[in-house]
Short mmCIF file of C-alpha atoms and ligand atoms in Angstrom, two decimals:
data_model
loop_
_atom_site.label_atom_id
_atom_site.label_comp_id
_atom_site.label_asym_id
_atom_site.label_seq_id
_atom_site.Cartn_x
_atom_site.Cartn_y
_atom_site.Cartn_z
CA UNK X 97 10.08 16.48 -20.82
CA UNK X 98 12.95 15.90 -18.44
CA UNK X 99 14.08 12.53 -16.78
CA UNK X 100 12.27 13.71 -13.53
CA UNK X 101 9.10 14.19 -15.43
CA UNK X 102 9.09 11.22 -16.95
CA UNK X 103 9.54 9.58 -13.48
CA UNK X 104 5.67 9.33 -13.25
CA UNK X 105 4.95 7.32 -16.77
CA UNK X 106 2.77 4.87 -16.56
CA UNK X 107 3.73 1.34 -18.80
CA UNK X 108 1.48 2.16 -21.33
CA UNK X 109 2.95 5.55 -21.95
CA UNK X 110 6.27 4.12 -21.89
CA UNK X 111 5.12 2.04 -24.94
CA UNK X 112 3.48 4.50 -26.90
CA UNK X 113 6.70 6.84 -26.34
CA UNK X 114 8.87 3.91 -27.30
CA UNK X 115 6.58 2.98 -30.77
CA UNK X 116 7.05 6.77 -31.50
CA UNK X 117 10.34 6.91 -31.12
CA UNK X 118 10.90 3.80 -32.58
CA UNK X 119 8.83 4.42 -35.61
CA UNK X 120 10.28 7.90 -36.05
CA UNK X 121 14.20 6.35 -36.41
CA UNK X 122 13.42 3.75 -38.60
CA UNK X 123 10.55 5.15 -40.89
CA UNK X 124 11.81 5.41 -44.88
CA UNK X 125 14.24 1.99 -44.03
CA UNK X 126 14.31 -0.31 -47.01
CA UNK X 127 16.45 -2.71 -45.98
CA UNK X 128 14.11 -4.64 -43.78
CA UNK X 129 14.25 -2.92 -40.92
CA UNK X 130 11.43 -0.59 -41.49
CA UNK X 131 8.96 0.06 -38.45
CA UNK X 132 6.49 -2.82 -40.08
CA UNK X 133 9.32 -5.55 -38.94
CA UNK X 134 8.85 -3.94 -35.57
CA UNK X 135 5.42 -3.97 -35.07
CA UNK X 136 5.40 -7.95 -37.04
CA UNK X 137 8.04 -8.74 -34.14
CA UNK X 138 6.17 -7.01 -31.50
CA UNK X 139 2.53 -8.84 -32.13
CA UNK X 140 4.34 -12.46 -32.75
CA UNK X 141 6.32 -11.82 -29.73
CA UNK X 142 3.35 -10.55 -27.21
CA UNK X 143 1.64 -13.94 -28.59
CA UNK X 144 4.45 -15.71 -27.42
CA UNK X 145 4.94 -14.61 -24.14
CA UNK X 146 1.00 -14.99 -23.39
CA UNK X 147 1.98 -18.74 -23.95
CA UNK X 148 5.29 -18.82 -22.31
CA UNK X 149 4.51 -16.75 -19.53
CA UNK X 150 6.81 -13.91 -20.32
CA UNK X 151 7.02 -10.61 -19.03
CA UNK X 152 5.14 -8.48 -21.19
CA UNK X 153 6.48 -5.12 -20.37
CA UNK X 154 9.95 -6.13 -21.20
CA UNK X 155 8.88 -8.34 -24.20
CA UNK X 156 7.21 -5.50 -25.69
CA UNK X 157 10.40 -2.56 -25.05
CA UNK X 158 12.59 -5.27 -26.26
CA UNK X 159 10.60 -6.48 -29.56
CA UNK X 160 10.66 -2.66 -30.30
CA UNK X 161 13.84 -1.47 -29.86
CA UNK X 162 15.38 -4.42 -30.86
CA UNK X 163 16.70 -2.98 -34.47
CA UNK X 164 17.09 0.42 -33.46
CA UNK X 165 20.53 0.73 -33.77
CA UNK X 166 21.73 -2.95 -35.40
CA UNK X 167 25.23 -3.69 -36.48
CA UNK X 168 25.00 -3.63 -40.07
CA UNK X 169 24.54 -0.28 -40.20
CA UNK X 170 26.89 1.05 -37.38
CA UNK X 171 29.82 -0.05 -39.09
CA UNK X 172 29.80 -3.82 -37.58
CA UNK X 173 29.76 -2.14 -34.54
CA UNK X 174 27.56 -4.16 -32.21
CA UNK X 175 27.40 -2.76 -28.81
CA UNK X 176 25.25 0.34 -30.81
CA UNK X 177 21.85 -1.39 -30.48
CA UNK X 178 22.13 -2.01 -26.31
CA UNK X 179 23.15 1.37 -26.05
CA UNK X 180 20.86 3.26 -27.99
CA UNK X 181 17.66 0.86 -25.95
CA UNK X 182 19.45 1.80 -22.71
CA UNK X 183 19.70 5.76 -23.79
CA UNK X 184 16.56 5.69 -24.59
CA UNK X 185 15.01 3.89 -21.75
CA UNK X 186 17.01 5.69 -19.30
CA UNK X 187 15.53 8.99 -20.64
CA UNK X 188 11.94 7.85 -19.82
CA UNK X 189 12.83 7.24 -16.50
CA UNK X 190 12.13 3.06 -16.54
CA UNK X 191 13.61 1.27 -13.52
CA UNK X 192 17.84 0.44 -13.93
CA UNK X 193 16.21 -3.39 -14.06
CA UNK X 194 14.06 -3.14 -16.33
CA UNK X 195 16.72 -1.20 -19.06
CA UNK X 196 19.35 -3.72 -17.96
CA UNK X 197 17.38 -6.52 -18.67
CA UNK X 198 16.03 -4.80 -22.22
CA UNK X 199 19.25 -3.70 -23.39
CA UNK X 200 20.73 -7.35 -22.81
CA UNK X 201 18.14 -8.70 -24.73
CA UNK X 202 18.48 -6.47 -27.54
CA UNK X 203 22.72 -7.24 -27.44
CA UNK X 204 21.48 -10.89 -27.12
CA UNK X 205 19.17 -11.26 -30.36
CA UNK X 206 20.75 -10.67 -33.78
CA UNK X 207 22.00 -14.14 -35.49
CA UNK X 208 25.72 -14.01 -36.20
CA UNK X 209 26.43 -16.91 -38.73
CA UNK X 210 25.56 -20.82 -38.31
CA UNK X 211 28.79 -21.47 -35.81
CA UNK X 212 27.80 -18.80 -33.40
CA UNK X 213 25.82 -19.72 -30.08
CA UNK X 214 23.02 -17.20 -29.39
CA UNK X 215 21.22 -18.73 -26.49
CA UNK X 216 19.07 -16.13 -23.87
CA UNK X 217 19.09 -16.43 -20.53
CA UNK X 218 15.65 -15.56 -20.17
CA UNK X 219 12.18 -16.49 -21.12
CA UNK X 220 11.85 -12.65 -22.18
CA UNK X 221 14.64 -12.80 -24.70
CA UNK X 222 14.07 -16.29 -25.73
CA UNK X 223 10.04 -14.73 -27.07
CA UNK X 224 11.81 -11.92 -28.92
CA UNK X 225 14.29 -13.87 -30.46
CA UNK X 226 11.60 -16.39 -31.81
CA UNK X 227 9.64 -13.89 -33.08
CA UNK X 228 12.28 -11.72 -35.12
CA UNK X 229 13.18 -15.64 -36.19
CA UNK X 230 9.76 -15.98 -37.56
CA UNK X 231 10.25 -13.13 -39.44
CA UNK X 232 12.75 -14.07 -41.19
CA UNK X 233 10.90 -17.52 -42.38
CA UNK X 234 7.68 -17.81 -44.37
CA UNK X 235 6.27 -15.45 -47.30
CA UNK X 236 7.64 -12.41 -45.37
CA UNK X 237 10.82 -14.03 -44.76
CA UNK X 238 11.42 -14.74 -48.55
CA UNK X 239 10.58 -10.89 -49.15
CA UNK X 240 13.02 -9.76 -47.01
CA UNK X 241 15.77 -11.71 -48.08
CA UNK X 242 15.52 -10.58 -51.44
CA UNK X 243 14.85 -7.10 -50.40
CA UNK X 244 17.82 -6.92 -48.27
CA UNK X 245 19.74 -8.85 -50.75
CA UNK X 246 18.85 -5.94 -53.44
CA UNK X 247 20.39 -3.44 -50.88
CA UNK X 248 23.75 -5.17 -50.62
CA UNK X 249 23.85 -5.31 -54.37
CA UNK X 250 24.25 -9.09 -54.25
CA UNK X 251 22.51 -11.52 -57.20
CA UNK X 252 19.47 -13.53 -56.48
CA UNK X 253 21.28 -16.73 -57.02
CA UNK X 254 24.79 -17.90 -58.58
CA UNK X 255 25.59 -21.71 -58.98
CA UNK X 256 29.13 -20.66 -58.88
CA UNK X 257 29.09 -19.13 -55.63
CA UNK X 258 29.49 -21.95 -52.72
CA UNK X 259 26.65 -21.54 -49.88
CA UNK X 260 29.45 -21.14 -46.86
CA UNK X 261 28.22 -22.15 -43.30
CA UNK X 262 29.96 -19.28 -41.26
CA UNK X 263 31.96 -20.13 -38.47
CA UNK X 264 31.79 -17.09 -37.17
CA UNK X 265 30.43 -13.79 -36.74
CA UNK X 266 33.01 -12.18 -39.33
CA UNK X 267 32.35 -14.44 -41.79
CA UNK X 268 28.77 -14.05 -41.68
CA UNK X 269 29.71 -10.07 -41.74
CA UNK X 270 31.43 -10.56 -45.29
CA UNK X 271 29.62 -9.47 -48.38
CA UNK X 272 29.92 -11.41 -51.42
CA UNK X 273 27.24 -14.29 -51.11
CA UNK X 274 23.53 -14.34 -53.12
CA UNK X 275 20.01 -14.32 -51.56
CA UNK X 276 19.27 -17.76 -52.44
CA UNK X 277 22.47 -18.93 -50.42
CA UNK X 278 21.37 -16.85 -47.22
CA UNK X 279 18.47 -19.32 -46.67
CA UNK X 280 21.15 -21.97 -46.45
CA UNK X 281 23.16 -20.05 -44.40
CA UNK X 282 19.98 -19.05 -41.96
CA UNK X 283 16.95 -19.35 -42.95
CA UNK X 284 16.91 -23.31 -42.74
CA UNK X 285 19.02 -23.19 -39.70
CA UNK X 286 16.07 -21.25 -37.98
CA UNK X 287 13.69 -24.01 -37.15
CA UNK X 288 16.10 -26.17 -34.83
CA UNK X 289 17.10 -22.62 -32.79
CA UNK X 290 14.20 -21.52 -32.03
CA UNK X 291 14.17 -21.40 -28.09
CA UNK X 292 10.74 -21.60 -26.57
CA UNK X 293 8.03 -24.54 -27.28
CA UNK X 294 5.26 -22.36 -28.85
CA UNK X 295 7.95 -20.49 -31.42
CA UNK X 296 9.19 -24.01 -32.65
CA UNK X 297 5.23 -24.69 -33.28
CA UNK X 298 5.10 -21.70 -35.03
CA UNK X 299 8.26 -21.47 -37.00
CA UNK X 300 7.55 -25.44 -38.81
CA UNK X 301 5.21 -24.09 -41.25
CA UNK X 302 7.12 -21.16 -42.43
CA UNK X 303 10.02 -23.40 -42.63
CA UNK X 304 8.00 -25.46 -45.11
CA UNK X 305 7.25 -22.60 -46.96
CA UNK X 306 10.76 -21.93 -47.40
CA UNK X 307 11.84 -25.17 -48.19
CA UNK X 308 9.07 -25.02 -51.06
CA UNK X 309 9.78 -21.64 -52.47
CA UNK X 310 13.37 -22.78 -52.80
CA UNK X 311 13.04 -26.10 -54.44
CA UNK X 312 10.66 -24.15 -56.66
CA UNK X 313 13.12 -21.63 -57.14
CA UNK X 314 15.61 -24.16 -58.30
CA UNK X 315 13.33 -25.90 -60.78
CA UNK X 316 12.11 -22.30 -62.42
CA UNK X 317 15.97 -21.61 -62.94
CA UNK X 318 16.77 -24.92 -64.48
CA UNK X 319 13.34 -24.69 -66.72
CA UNK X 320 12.35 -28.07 -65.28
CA UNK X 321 8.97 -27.04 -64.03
CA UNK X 322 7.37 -26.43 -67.57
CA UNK X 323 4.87 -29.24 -68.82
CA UNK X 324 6.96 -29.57 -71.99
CA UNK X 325 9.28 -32.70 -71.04
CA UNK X 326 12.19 -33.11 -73.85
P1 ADP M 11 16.77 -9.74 -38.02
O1 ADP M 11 15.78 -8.63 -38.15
O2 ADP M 11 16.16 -11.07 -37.82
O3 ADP M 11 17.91 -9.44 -37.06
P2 ADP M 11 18.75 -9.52 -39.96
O4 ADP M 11 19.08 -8.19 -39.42
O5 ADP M 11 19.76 -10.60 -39.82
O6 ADP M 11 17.38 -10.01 -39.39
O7 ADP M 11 18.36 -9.37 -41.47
C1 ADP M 11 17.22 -8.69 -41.93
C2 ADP M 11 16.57 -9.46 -43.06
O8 ADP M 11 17.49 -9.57 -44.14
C3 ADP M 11 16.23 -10.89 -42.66
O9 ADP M 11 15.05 -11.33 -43.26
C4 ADP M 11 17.42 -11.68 -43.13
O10 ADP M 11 17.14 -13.02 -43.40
C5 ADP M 11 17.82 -10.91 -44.38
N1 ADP M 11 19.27 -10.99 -44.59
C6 ADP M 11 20.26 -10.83 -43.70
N2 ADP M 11 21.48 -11.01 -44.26
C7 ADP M 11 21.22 -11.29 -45.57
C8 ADP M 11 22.02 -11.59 -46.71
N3 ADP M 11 23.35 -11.65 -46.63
N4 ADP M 11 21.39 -11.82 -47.90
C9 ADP M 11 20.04 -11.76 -48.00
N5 ADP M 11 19.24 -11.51 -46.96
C10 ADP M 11 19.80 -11.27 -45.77
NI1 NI M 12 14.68 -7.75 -36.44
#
């Protein structure tokens, strides 16, 4: 279909067109970025902006194409997610608003190391950022980060290696770190960014998971939490 044909899509065919899509790119991903992070994103955030009052329309466009195109795979090149949402909008024919506002949530979202502001301006972004935050804690959280810490290559956990709060965005870029240090260099930071009301509600028990998993973590590694005290 051309532009002009898709002048007459209704919102819910804009959705369904944008899940296809969406699903189609990122199907076979096994980094964490498959299609069932979308859709995990997309419920937690249309939950959200029920209680926050949020746009849904734009909440919903944004929680999709939110890892369409995302820097870590680009080359560190992050202006590819914004303009792969706005390409894609664009070509369904959704109002120059509406993409604007979508594509600068999408630029907005991805965390970029602990010393790095990554405040939205609006109520729309500030729902989509809490709920790919809440992805990233809890059970599914501590899957991912060992998934995506099996696709860098990188070991589970290495007291030798220093945890390193990053300063910056290419710091937080660098490879060479484990999966147990990324929930001290994220995960915990979470909880205290989270930017609307209900998300900080939701994010304190899957910080607590966390927080349990890796004190469990610790004592498993140092053999402490056998019943056999010597
Ligand atoms: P998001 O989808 O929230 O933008 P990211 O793109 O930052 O998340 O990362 C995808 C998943 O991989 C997240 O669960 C994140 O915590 C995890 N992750 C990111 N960087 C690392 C890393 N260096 N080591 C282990 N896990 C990581
Ligand atoms: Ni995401």
């Amino acid at each position: 279909m051309s532009t002009a044909e898709n002048a007459s899509l209704t919102h819910r065919d804009i959705i369904a067109r944008t899940a296809a899509h969406v699903r189609s790119v990122l199907s076979g991903d096994g980094t964490g970025h498959d299609w069932h992070h979308v859709e995990r994103v997309r419920r937690v955030a249309l939950r959200l902006a029920a209680a926050e009052g949020a746009d849904p329309f734009v909440v919903e466009l944004a929680a999709l194409l939110h890892d369409v195109a995302d820097w870590k795979f680009h080359g560190g090149d992050d202006t590819a997610g914004p303009r792969a949402a706005r390409t894609w909008l664009a070509s369904l024919a959704v109002d120059e608003t509406t993409v604007e506002h979508v594509a600068s949530i999408v630029a907005g979202l991805s965390f970029k190391g602990a010393g790095v502001a990554t405040e939205m301006p609006t109520v729309e972004g500030r729902v989509v950022q809490d709920a790919d935050r809440l992805d990233a804690l809890g059970a599914i959280g501590v899957a991912r980060t060992f998934a995506y810490g099996g696709h860098r290559g990188q070991p589970l956990y290495d007291p030798d290696i220093a945890r390193t709060p990053h300063a910056d965005f290419a710091a937080y870029k660098k490879p060479g770190g484990t999966s147990l240090n990324h929930f001290y260099e994220k995960l915990l930071l979470l909880k205290n960014r989270m930017q609307t009301e209900t998300g900080r509600r939701w994010a304190e028990a899957r910080h607590a998971y966390i927080e349990q998993f890796i004190a469990r973590f610790l004592s498993e590694w140092n053999g402490d939490d056998g019943p056999v005290k010597v």
